[in-house]
Coordinates of C-alpha atoms in Angstrom, one line a residue:
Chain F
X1 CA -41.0 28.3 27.7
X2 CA -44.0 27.7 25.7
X3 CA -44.3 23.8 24.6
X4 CA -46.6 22.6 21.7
X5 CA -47.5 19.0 21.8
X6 CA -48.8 17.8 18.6
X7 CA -50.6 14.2 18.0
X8 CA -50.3 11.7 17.3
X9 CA -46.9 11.5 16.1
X10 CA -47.3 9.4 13.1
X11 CA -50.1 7.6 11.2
X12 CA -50.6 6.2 8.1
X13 CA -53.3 6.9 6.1
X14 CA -55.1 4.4 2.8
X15 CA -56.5 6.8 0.0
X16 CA -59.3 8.5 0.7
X17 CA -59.4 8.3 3.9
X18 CA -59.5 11.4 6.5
X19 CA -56.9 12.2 8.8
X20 CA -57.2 14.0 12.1
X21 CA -54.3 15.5 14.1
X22 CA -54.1 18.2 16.5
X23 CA -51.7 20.3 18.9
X24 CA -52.2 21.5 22.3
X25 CA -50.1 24.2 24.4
X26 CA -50.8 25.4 28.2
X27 CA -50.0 28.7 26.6
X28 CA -52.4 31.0 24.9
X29 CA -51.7 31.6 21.6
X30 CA -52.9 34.4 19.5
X31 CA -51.9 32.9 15.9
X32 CA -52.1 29.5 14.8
X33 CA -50.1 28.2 11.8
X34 CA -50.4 24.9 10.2
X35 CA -47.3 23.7 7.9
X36 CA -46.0 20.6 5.5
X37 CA -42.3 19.4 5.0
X38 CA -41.5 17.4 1.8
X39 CA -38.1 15.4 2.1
X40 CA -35.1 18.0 1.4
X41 CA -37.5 21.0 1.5
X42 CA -38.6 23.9 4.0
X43 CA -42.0 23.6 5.8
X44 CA -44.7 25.2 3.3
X45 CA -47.3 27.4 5.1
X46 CA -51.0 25.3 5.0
X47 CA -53.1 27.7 6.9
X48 CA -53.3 30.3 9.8
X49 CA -55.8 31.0 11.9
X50 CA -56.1 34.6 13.8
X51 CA -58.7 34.7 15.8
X52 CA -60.5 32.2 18.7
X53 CA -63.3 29.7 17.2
X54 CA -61.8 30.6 13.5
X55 CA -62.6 27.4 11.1
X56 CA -60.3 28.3 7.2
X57 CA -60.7 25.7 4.6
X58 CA -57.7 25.2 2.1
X59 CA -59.1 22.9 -0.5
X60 CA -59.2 19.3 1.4
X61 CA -57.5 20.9 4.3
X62 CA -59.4 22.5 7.6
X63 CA -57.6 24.1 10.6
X64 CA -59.4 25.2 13.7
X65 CA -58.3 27.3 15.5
X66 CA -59.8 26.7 19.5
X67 CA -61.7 28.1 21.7
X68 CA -59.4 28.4 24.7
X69 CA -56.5 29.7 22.3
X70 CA -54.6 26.7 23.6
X71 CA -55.2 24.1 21.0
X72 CA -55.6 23.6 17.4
X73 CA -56.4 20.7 14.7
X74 CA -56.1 20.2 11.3
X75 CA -58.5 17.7 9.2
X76 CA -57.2 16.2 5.5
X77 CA -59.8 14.9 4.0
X78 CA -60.1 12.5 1.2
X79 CA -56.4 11.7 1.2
X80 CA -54.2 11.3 -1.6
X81 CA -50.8 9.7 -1.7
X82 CA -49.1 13.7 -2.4
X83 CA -50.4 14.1 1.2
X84 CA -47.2 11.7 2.8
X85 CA -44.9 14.1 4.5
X86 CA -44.6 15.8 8.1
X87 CA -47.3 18.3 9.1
X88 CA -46.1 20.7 11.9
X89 CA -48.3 22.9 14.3
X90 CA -47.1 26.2 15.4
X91 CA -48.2 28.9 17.7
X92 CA -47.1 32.9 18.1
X93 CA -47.9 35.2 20.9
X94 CA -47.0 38.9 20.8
X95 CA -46.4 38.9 24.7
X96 CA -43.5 36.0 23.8
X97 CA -41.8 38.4 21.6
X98 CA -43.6 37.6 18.3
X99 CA -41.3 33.9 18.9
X100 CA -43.0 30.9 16.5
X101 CA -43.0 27.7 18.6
X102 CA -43.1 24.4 16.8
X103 CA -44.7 21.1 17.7
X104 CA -42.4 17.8 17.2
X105 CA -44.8 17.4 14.1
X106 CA -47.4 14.4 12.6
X107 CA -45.4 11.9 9.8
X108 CA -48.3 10.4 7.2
X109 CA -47.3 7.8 5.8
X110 CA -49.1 5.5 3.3
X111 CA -50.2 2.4 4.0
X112 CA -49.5 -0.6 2.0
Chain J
X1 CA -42.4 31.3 -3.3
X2 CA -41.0 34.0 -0.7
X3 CA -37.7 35.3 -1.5
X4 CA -36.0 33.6 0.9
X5 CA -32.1 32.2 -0.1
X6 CA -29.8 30.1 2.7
X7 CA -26.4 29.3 2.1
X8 CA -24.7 27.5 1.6
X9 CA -27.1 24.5 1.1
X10 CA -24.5 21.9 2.0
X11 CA -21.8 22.2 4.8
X12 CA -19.2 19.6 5.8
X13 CA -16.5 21.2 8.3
X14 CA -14.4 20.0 11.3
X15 CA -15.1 20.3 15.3
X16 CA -13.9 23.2 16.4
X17 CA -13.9 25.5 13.4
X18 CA -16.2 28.8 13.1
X19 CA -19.1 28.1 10.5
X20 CA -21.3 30.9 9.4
X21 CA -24.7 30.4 7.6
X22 CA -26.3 33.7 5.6
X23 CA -30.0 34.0 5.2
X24 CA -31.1 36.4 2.5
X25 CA -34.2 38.2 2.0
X26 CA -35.3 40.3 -0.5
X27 CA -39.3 40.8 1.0
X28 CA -38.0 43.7 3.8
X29 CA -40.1 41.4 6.1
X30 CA -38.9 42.5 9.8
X31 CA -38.3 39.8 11.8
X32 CA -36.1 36.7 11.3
X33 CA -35.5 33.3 12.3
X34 CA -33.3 30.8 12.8
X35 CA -34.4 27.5 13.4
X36 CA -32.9 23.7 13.8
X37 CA -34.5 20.5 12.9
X38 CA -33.8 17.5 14.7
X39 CA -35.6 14.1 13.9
X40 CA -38.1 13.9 16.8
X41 CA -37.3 17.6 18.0
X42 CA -39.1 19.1 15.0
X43 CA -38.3 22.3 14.7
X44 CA -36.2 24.6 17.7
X45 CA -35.4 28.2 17.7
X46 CA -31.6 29.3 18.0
X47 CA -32.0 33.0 17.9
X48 CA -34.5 35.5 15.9
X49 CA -34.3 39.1 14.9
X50 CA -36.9 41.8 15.4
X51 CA -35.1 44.7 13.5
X52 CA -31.6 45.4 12.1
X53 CA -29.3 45.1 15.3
X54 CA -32.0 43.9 17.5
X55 CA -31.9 40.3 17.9
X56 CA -33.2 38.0 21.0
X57 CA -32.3 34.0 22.1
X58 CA -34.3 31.2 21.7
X59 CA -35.0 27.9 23.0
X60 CA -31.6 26.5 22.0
X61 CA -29.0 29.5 21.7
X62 CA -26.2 27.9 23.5
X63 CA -22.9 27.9 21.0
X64 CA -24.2 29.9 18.3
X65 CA -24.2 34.0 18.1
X66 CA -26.2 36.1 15.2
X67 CA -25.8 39.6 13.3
X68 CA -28.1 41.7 11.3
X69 CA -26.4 44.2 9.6
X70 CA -29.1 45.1 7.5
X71 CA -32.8 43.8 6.7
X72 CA -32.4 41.9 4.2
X73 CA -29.0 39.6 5.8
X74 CA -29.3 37.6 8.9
X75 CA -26.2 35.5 9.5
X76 CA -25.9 32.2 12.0
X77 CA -22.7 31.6 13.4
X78 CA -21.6 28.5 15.4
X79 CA -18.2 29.9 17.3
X80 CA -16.5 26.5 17.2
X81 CA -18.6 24.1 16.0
X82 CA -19.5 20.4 17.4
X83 CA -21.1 17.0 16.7
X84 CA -24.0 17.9 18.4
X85 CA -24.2 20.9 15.9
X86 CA -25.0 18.5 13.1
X87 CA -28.3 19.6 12.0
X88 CA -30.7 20.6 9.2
X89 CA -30.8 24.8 9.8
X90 CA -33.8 26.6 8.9
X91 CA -34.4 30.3 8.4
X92 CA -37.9 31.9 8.3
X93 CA -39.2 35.2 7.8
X94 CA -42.1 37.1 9.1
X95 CA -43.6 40.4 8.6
X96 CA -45.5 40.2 12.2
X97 CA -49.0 39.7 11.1
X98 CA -48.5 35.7 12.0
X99 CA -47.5 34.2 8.6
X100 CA -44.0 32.9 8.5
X101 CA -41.4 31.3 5.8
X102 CA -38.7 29.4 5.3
X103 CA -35.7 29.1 3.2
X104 CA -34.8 25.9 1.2
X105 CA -32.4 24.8 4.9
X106 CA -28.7 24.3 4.9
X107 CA -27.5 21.0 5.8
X108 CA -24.7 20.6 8.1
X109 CA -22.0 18.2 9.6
X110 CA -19.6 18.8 11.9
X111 CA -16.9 15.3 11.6

């Protein structure tokens, strides 16, 4: 089946800093989907990205979405504690049935 | 917030005993998902639904069975549930244009 592998797995970020992570398949994906988990809560929907080269912005947040339709990243930038939590990648692909495939997902983490 | 509602939100039951989980939606999206959430596994697809009666396996199918009835209900059963069925459960919903989302999760052990 399709695999998404999303990295790193965990980092830990200072305030106002920027954080990087990204996700990679050997599939080809034709929707991209970015989402955050609080502690006790449901992922939240960040962004999604549609079409190949796409670049969406949600406040400090920016998702590409690549070239090859096999990978994508997401940028934070200027990072405030509210950030901490576990960021998930996720692909779709109409010729897999329209299935959503998660990464294992990024945990931020303050530093101290 | 998308009116998505799991229940129950809580679930302590015994091995070997049927459990059934309800997702409710009240957005007419089409398809539905059921999802588990292991730590390091993030999150795995049990089953998902593309249309009242029409329903397909996922990744990690093996123990539990689904119905849809009816749009709006999309129910999780685990036939005789085990340890290894201990889990945080996660529905989603989608209308096919890409954007998916989930309920609040149901939390369950199995002693």
């Amino acid at each position: 089946g399709q695999q998404l592998n999303q990295s790193p797995q965990s980092m830990f970020i200072q305030e106002g800093e920027d954080v990087s992570m990204n996700c990679t398949s050997s599939s080809i994906f034709n929707t991209w989907l970015w989402y955050k988990q609080d502690p006790g809560e449901g992922p939240v929907l960040l962004i999604a990205l549609y079409k190949a080269g796409e670049l969406t912005s949600n406040g400090r947040l920016t998702a590409q979405f690549g070239i090859t339709r096999k990978d994508s990243f997401l940028n934070i930038s200027a990072s405030i504690p509210s950030d901490v939590g576990i960021y998930f990648c996720a692909g779709q692909a109409w010729e897999y049935g329209n299935k959503l495939v998660f990464g294992a997902g990024t945990i931020l983490r303050v530093k101290s | 917030d998308a009116g998505i509602t799991q229940s129950p939100r809580h679930k302590v039951t015994e091995t070997g005993t049927p459990v059934t989980l309800r997702c409710h939606q009240t957005e007419n999206h089409r398809y539905m998902y059921w999802y588990r959430q292991d730590p390091g596994h993030g999150l795995r697809l049990i089953h998902y639904s593309y249309g009242v009666k029409d329903t397909d396996k996922g990744e990690v199918s093996d123990g539990y069975s689904v119905s849809r009835s009816k749009t709006e209900d999309f129910l999780l059963t685990l036939e005789s549930a085990t340890s290894s069925q201990t889990s945080v459960y996660f529905c989603a919903i989608s209308d096919g244009g890409g954007k998916a989302f989930f309920g609040q999760g149901t939390r369950l052990t199995v002693v």
